Amino acid sequence: MTTWSSISRSVDPEIAEAQPISKSTRPHTWKIVWRNVLIMALIYAGGLYGLYLFLFVSSWKTCIWTYVYGTISLQGVTAGTHRLWSHKAFKAKLPLKIILMICQTMAFQAHHKFSDTDADPHNAKRGFFFSHVGFLMVAKHEDVLSKRKTICMSDLESDAVVEFQKKYYGILVVFLCYLLPAAVPWYFWNETVWVSWFTAVMLRHCVSLNVTYSVNSFAHLWGSKPYDKCIYPSDNILVTLASYGEGWHNYHHVFPWDYKTSEFGNYPLNQTTMVIDFFAKIGWAYDLKTVSHKMIEERSKRTGDGTKYSHQDHSIWGWGDSDMTIEEVEDVKKYNKMKDNINESSDSQ
């Protein structure tokens, strides 16, 4: 895992910034980090076994606990790590910062800066496996190492909550990611330690990681591009459903400062927006940034792939919708008149 503050900043940024980054992906010989390969293999094996226990062995209480704990931890990633600290899409007061810090499990602020170049740690141009999980199994590309040192981290370094997380990261991870979720089912409803560990810890952790990874892989390789057809990130509905609203990725890369990460703030497909809106109502979140409809329309017409207008321009809920055209209304009335005439003629016969 990478903490917010673990990115090195000791090298002169001007030196690193002077090194050009190629937009194309150059051939590269990767050095496999076998320790990481082993760790990922254990996580996936544990997750698969945990899935079996989740489906056939664990109690319904453990299943609910696993889901709820996983959902809360993912909100720490989506609302905290991503929208608050990485993109500054909104501001948070101390209580909310503490909540999001506790929930979050991983972060990397530079993930958009050099997207889909050799300086992108999970460059989608290298294929699905690399962008999903393979990038964790090899030594980082030299462009990643040099360019990430140029990212300004002064805002995070001055954040007391982030610095606290950095200082006690190891203890927090051991307790919040591993011990607590396993201890609750065992202590409160006598679930076995074995089942508690592999469901509430290994399965939950594996699913959370893969949901996060899917934004780097699926949402960079498959989907529509309503806002910019020239970039890899795409709007992917499946990723949106799995990640509580992070799958509107084409929009997000075009407008990364929008706290909704999408044009639409509909809660069923963007639960993280619902969470942020809730805390905004009680005053813990404020200065929520979004994008004007005019700016969205102008950008999508200029660089989008056209899919925005193929299904959204004329969506109506039913008869009487104010967006119905005169032609539609008259056509329906004509059909009814024709039907009435047919009925009248049949009656006269």
Short mmCIF file of C-alpha atoms in Angstrom, two decimals:
data_model
loop_
_atom_site.label_atom_id
_atom_site.label_comp_id
_atom_site.label_asym_id
_atom_site.label_seq_id
_atom_site.Cartn_x
_atom_site.Cartn_y
_atom_site.Cartn_z
CA MET A 1 0.00 0.00 0.00
CA THR A 2 1.09 3.57 -0.64
CA THR A 3 0.38 6.22 1.96
CA TRP A 4 -0.50 9.78 1.03
CA SER A 5 2.84 11.07 2.20
CA SER A 6 5.17 8.28 1.14
CA ILE A 7 5.95 9.87 -2.22
CA SER A 8 9.50 11.21 -2.25
CA ARG A 9 9.95 14.96 -2.72
CA SER A 10 13.65 15.34 -1.97
CA VAL A 11 14.85 15.65 -5.58
CA ASP A 12 14.80 19.07 -7.26
CA PRO A 13 11.48 19.18 -9.17
CA GLU A 14 13.01 21.29 -11.96
CA ILE A 15 15.39 18.45 -12.83
CA ALA A 16 12.62 15.90 -13.03
CA GLU A 17 10.26 18.28 -14.86
CA ALA A 18 12.89 18.82 -17.53
CA GLN A 19 12.79 15.13 -18.44
CA PRO A 20 10.31 14.72 -21.30
CA ILE A 21 7.49 12.20 -21.05
CA SER A 22 6.58 10.39 -24.23
CA LYS A 23 2.86 10.14 -24.94
CA SER A 24 3.50 6.77 -26.56
CA THR A 25 4.40 3.70 -24.55
CA ARG A 26 8.00 2.74 -25.19
CA PRO A 27 9.25 -0.87 -25.04
CA HIS A 28 10.46 -1.63 -21.55
CA THR A 29 12.04 -4.61 -19.83
CA TRP A 30 10.24 -5.14 -16.55
CA LYS A 31 11.91 -6.44 -13.41
CA ILE A 32 9.53 -8.76 -11.61
CA VAL A 33 9.32 -8.20 -7.85
CA TRP A 34 8.66 -11.75 -6.67
CA ARG A 35 7.78 -10.68 -3.14
CA ASN A 36 4.90 -8.64 -4.52
CA VAL A 37 3.85 -11.51 -6.77
CA LEU A 38 3.67 -13.79 -3.72
CA ILE A 39 1.70 -11.22 -1.71
CA MET A 40 -0.85 -10.72 -4.49
CA ALA A 41 -1.16 -14.48 -4.99
CA LEU A 42 -1.91 -14.93 -1.29
CA ILE A 43 -4.47 -12.10 -1.34
CA TYR A 44 -6.29 -13.59 -4.32
CA ALA A 45 -6.16 -17.13 -2.97
CA GLY A 46 -7.41 -15.93 0.41
CA GLY A 47 -10.13 -13.90 -1.28
CA LEU A 48 -11.38 -16.86 -3.32
CA TYR A 49 -11.45 -19.11 -0.26
CA GLY A 50 -13.18 -16.34 1.66
CA LEU A 51 -15.81 -16.15 -1.09
CA TYR A 52 -16.53 -19.86 -0.63
CA LEU A 53 -16.91 -19.39 3.14
CA PHE A 54 -19.04 -16.28 2.58
CA LEU A 55 -21.46 -18.18 0.34
CA PHE A 56 -21.68 -21.52 2.13
CA VAL A 57 -20.31 -21.37 5.69
CA SER A 58 -20.36 -17.97 7.39
CA SER A 59 -23.39 -16.70 9.30
CA TRP A 60 -25.66 -14.03 7.85
CA LYS A 61 -24.35 -11.60 10.46
CA THR A 62 -20.80 -12.10 9.21
CA CYS A 63 -21.94 -11.57 5.63
CA ILE A 64 -23.63 -8.29 6.52
CA TRP A 65 -20.63 -7.17 8.59
CA THR A 66 -18.25 -7.95 5.72
CA TYR A 67 -20.35 -5.96 3.25
CA VAL A 68 -20.87 -2.98 5.56
CA TYR A 69 -17.23 -2.79 6.61
CA GLY A 70 -16.11 -3.03 2.99
CA THR A 71 -18.52 -0.30 1.95
CA ILE A 72 -17.31 2.04 4.68
CA SER A 73 -13.65 1.45 3.82
CA LEU A 74 -14.32 2.13 0.14
CA GLN A 75 -15.93 5.46 1.03
CA GLY A 76 -12.63 6.36 2.62
CA VAL A 77 -10.98 5.76 -0.73
CA THR A 78 -13.59 7.35 -2.99
CA ALA A 79 -14.68 10.34 -0.89
CA GLY A 80 -11.47 10.83 1.09
CA THR A 81 -8.40 9.73 -0.79
CA HIS A 82 -9.78 10.47 -4.24
CA ARG A 83 -12.22 13.36 -4.22
CA LEU A 84 -11.00 15.27 -1.15
CA TRP A 85 -7.24 14.82 -0.89
CA SER A 86 -6.26 13.97 -4.48
CA HIS A 87 -8.47 16.41 -6.38
CA LYS A 88 -9.54 18.98 -3.76
CA ALA A 89 -13.09 18.73 -5.12
CA PHE A 90 -14.44 19.85 -1.76
CA LYS A 91 -13.22 20.87 1.69
CA ALA A 92 -13.82 19.01 4.93
CA LYS A 93 -13.84 19.99 8.57
CA LEU A 94 -11.75 18.09 11.10
CA PRO A 95 -14.36 15.49 12.15
CA LEU A 96 -15.00 14.45 8.55
CA LYS A 97 -11.27 14.36 7.78
CA ILE A 98 -10.72 12.02 10.70
CA ILE A 99 -13.58 9.76 9.58
CA LEU A 100 -12.27 9.58 6.02
CA MET A 101 -8.69 9.03 7.19
CA ILE A 102 -9.81 6.11 9.32
CA CYS A 103 -11.80 4.60 6.46
CA GLN A 104 -9.26 4.92 3.72
CA THR A 105 -6.73 2.18 2.94
CA MET A 106 -4.67 3.40 0.00
CA ALA A 107 -3.92 6.56 -1.99
CA PHE A 108 -1.74 8.05 -4.70
CA GLN A 109 -2.15 11.73 -5.57
CA ALA A 110 -0.29 11.64 -8.91
CA HIS A 111 -2.59 9.16 -10.62
CA HIS A 112 -4.03 11.67 -13.15
CA LYS A 113 -1.02 13.86 -13.69
CA PHE A 114 0.61 11.70 -16.39
CA SER A 115 -2.32 9.46 -17.25
CA ASP A 116 -1.66 6.66 -19.75
CA THR A 117 1.99 7.55 -20.27
CA ASP A 118 5.09 5.76 -19.03
CA ALA A 119 4.89 8.01 -15.96
CA ASP A 120 1.50 6.52 -15.11
CA PRO A 121 2.13 3.63 -12.66
CA HIS A 122 -0.82 1.67 -14.08
CA ASN A 123 -0.57 2.74 -17.74
CA ALA A 124 -3.59 1.24 -19.55
CA LYS A 125 -1.69 1.27 -22.84
CA ARG A 126 0.23 -1.75 -21.53
CA GLY A 127 -2.92 -3.84 -21.40
CA PHE A 128 -5.61 -4.96 -19.01
CA PHE A 129 -3.53 -7.18 -16.72
CA PHE A 130 -0.81 -4.58 -16.24
CA SER A 131 -3.23 -1.73 -15.49
CA HIS A 132 -5.34 -3.88 -13.17
CA VAL A 133 -2.77 -5.64 -11.01
CA GLY A 134 0.41 -6.35 -12.98
CA PHE A 135 1.90 -2.95 -12.23
CA LEU A 136 2.15 -4.00 -8.58
CA MET A 137 4.26 -7.03 -9.46
CA VAL A 138 7.09 -5.22 -11.22
CA ALA A 139 9.57 -2.49 -10.36
CA LYS A 140 8.24 0.96 -11.22
CA HIS A 141 9.15 2.51 -14.56
CA GLU A 142 11.87 5.15 -14.31
CA ASP A 143 9.43 7.79 -15.59
CA VAL A 144 7.11 7.02 -12.68
CA LEU A 145 9.94 7.44 -10.20
CA SER A 146 11.14 10.73 -11.67
CA LYS A 147 7.82 12.39 -12.43
CA ARG A 148 6.08 11.64 -9.16
CA LYS A 149 8.75 13.72 -7.42
CA THR A 150 7.43 16.79 -9.24
CA ILE A 151 3.94 16.55 -7.75
CA CYS A 152 3.28 19.32 -5.25
CA MET A 153 2.41 17.72 -1.91
CA SER A 154 2.59 20.83 0.27
CA ASP A 155 -1.15 20.77 0.98
CA LEU A 156 -0.94 17.21 2.29
CA GLU A 157 2.23 17.89 4.27
CA SER A 158 0.45 20.73 6.06
CA ASP A 159 -2.62 18.62 6.85
CA ALA A 160 -2.41 17.40 10.45
CA VAL A 161 -4.76 14.47 9.81
CA VAL A 162 -2.70 13.23 6.87
CA GLU A 163 0.54 13.61 8.81
CA PHE A 164 -0.96 11.66 11.70
CA GLN A 165 -1.93 8.91 9.26
CA LYS A 166 1.60 8.88 7.87
CA LYS A 167 3.20 8.64 11.30
CA TYR A 168 1.01 5.80 12.55
CA TYR A 169 0.17 4.16 9.23
CA GLY A 170 1.46 0.70 10.14
CA ILE A 171 -0.49 0.54 13.39
CA LEU A 172 -3.66 1.88 11.75
CA VAL A 173 -3.53 -0.66 8.93
CA VAL A 174 -2.93 -3.63 11.22
CA PHE A 175 -5.79 -2.63 13.51
CA LEU A 176 -8.38 -1.24 11.07
CA CYS A 177 -7.75 -3.38 8.01
CA TYR A 178 -6.99 -6.73 9.65
CA LEU A 179 -7.66 -7.08 13.40
CA LEU A 180 -10.92 -5.18 13.92
CA PRO A 181 -12.95 -6.68 11.05
CA ALA A 182 -11.96 -10.21 12.09
CA ALA A 183 -12.48 -9.65 15.82
CA VAL A 184 -16.06 -8.33 15.66
CA PRO A 185 -17.74 -11.51 14.26
CA TRP A 186 -15.69 -13.72 16.58
CA TYR A 187 -16.42 -11.68 19.72
CA PHE A 188 -20.04 -10.63 19.22
CA TRP A 189 -21.71 -13.65 17.59
CA ASN A 190 -19.21 -16.47 18.06
CA GLU A 191 -18.08 -16.81 14.45
CA THR A 192 -14.95 -18.92 14.22
CA VAL A 193 -11.68 -17.06 13.91
CA TRP A 194 -10.98 -18.96 10.67
CA VAL A 195 -14.22 -17.91 8.99
CA SER A 196 -14.00 -14.37 10.36
CA TRP A 197 -10.50 -13.94 8.98
CA PHE A 198 -11.14 -15.22 5.48
CA THR A 199 -14.48 -13.48 4.99
CA ALA A 200 -14.30 -10.17 6.85
CA VAL A 201 -10.60 -9.66 6.12
CA MET A 202 -9.31 -11.56 3.09
CA LEU A 203 -12.46 -11.51 0.96
CA ARG A 204 -13.32 -7.93 1.87
CA HIS A 205 -9.76 -6.74 1.27
CA CYS A 206 -9.49 -8.58 -2.05
CA VAL A 207 -12.80 -7.17 -3.30
CA SER A 208 -11.92 -3.64 -2.17
CA LEU A 209 -8.58 -3.79 -3.97
CA ASN A 210 -10.12 -5.09 -7.18
CA VAL A 211 -12.86 -2.48 -7.15
CA THR A 212 -10.16 0.17 -6.89
CA TYR A 213 -8.04 -1.51 -9.57
CA SER A 214 -11.04 -1.72 -11.92
CA VAL A 215 -11.04 2.05 -12.25
CA ASN A 216 -7.47 1.84 -13.57
CA SER A 217 -8.20 -1.04 -15.94
CA PHE A 218 -11.83 -1.51 -17.01
CA ALA A 219 -12.63 2.22 -16.95
CA HIS A 220 -9.53 3.00 -19.03
CA LEU A 221 -10.14 0.35 -21.68
CA TRP A 222 -13.90 -0.10 -22.17
CA GLY A 223 -16.82 2.30 -22.22
CA SER A 224 -18.11 5.47 -23.85
CA LYS A 225 -16.29 8.78 -24.13
CA PRO A 226 -18.97 11.47 -24.16
CA TYR A 227 -16.64 14.27 -23.09
CA ASP A 228 -13.26 13.52 -24.68
CA LYS A 229 -12.82 10.79 -27.28
CA CYS A 230 -9.05 11.32 -27.45
CA ILE A 231 -8.19 9.92 -24.00
CA TYR A 232 -8.27 6.38 -22.63
CA PRO A 233 -10.53 6.92 -19.57
CA SER A 234 -14.12 5.94 -20.33
CA ASP A 235 -17.53 6.02 -18.68
CA ASN A 236 -18.15 2.44 -17.58
CA ILE A 237 -21.47 1.62 -15.91
CA LEU A 238 -20.26 -1.66 -14.35
CA VAL A 239 -17.32 0.08 -12.68
CA THR A 240 -19.70 2.81 -11.53
CA LEU A 241 -21.94 0.27 -9.81
CA ALA A 242 -19.02 -1.54 -8.17
CA SER A 243 -17.16 1.57 -7.00
CA TYR A 244 -20.06 3.69 -5.74
CA GLY A 245 -19.77 6.25 -8.52
CA GLU A 246 -16.14 6.24 -9.66
CA GLY A 247 -16.83 4.73 -13.09
CA TRP A 248 -17.80 7.96 -14.87
CA HIS A 249 -14.15 8.13 -15.70
CA ASN A 250 -14.18 10.00 -19.00
CA TYR A 251 -16.04 12.82 -17.31
CA HIS A 252 -13.77 12.67 -14.28
CA HIS A 253 -10.56 13.00 -16.29
CA VAL A 254 -11.99 15.98 -18.18
CA PHE A 255 -13.35 17.67 -15.04
CA PRO A 256 -11.32 16.20 -12.13
CA TRP A 257 -12.34 18.97 -9.72
CA ASP A 258 -16.06 18.08 -9.79
CA TYR A 259 -16.92 16.53 -6.43
CA LYS A 260 -19.58 14.34 -8.10
CA THR A 261 -17.02 12.84 -10.55
CA SER A 262 -19.91 12.75 -13.01
CA GLU A 263 -22.30 15.05 -14.82
CA PHE A 264 -25.21 13.61 -12.88
CA GLY A 265 -25.45 13.43 -9.11
CA ASN A 266 -28.00 10.61 -9.08
CA TYR A 267 -27.49 8.75 -5.83
CA PRO A 268 -28.28 5.17 -6.97
CA LEU A 269 -25.27 5.29 -9.31
CA ASN A 270 -23.12 7.61 -7.21
CA GLN A 271 -23.40 6.79 -3.53
CA THR A 272 -20.19 8.65 -2.71
CA THR A 273 -21.83 11.88 -3.87
CA MET A 274 -24.72 11.09 -1.52
CA VAL A 275 -22.26 10.71 1.37
CA ILE A 276 -20.57 14.02 0.58
CA ASP A 277 -23.93 15.78 0.20
CA PHE A 278 -25.01 14.42 3.59
CA PHE A 279 -21.94 15.82 5.31
CA ALA A 280 -22.44 19.10 3.44
CA LYS A 281 -25.94 19.36 4.92
CA ILE A 282 -24.59 19.05 8.47
CA GLY A 283 -21.76 21.48 7.71
CA TRP A 284 -18.81 19.07 7.77
CA ALA A 285 -18.18 19.32 4.00
CA TYR A 286 -18.16 22.66 2.20
CA ASP A 287 -16.95 24.46 -0.95
CA LEU A 288 -18.21 21.60 -3.10
CA LYS A 289 -16.93 22.24 -6.62
CA THR A 290 -18.88 21.26 -9.73
CA VAL A 291 -19.04 22.13 -13.42
CA SER A 292 -21.60 24.32 -15.16
CA HIS A 293 -23.96 22.76 -17.69
CA LYS A 294 -22.70 25.19 -20.32
CA MET A 295 -19.09 24.11 -19.85
CA ILE A 296 -20.07 20.44 -20.07
CA GLU A 297 -22.08 20.99 -23.25
CA GLU A 298 -19.33 22.98 -24.95
CA ARG A 299 -16.65 20.43 -24.10
CA SER A 300 -18.68 17.38 -25.09
CA LYS A 301 -19.66 18.93 -28.42
CA ARG A 302 -16.04 19.86 -29.13
CA THR A 303 -14.22 16.67 -28.15
CA GLY A 304 -16.82 14.02 -27.19
CA ASP A 305 -17.61 10.86 -29.17
CA GLY A 306 -21.29 11.79 -29.58
CA THR A 307 -22.70 9.20 -27.18
CA LYS A 308 -23.83 11.91 -24.77
CA TYR A 309 -26.42 13.06 -27.27
CA SER A 310 -27.50 9.63 -28.47
CA HIS A 311 -29.37 8.80 -25.27
CA GLN A 312 -29.60 11.81 -22.98
CA ASP A 313 -30.89 14.75 -24.99
CA HIS A 314 -34.48 13.59 -25.18
CA SER A 315 -35.24 11.43 -22.19
CA ILE A 316 -38.83 11.76 -20.98
CA TRP A 317 -40.66 10.09 -18.11
CA GLY A 318 -43.97 9.62 -19.92
CA TRP A 319 -47.03 11.40 -21.30
CA GLY A 320 -47.16 15.03 -20.28
CA ASP A 321 -43.41 15.47 -19.87
CA SER A 322 -42.47 19.07 -20.67
CA ASP A 323 -39.68 17.80 -22.93
CA MET A 324 -42.11 16.13 -25.34
CA THR A 325 -42.07 17.76 -28.77
CA ILE A 326 -45.17 19.15 -30.46
CA GLU A 327 -44.75 16.54 -33.19
CA GLU A 328 -44.86 13.74 -30.64
CA VAL A 329 -47.99 15.09 -28.99
CA GLU A 330 -49.79 15.63 -32.30
CA ASP A 331 -48.76 12.21 -33.62
CA VAL A 332 -50.23 10.50 -30.59
CA LYS A 333 -53.44 12.51 -30.93
CA LYS A 334 -53.68 11.65 -34.64
CA TYR A 335 -53.26 7.99 -33.84
CA ASN A 336 -56.05 8.21 -31.26
CA LYS A 337 -58.29 9.99 -33.76
CA MET A 338 -57.55 7.34 -36.36
CA LYS A 339 -58.32 4.64 -33.82
CA ASP A 340 -61.57 6.38 -32.88
CA ASN A 341 -62.53 6.63 -36.56
CA ILE A 342 -61.90 2.91 -37.01
CA ASN A 343 -64.07 2.14 -34.01
CA GLU A 344 -66.81 4.46 -35.29
CA SER A 345 -66.79 2.88 -38.77
CA SER A 346 -66.96 -0.63 -37.32
CA ASP A 347 -69.89 0.39 -35.11
CA SER A 348 -71.78 1.83 -38.08
CA GLN A 349 -71.40 -1.42 -39.98
#
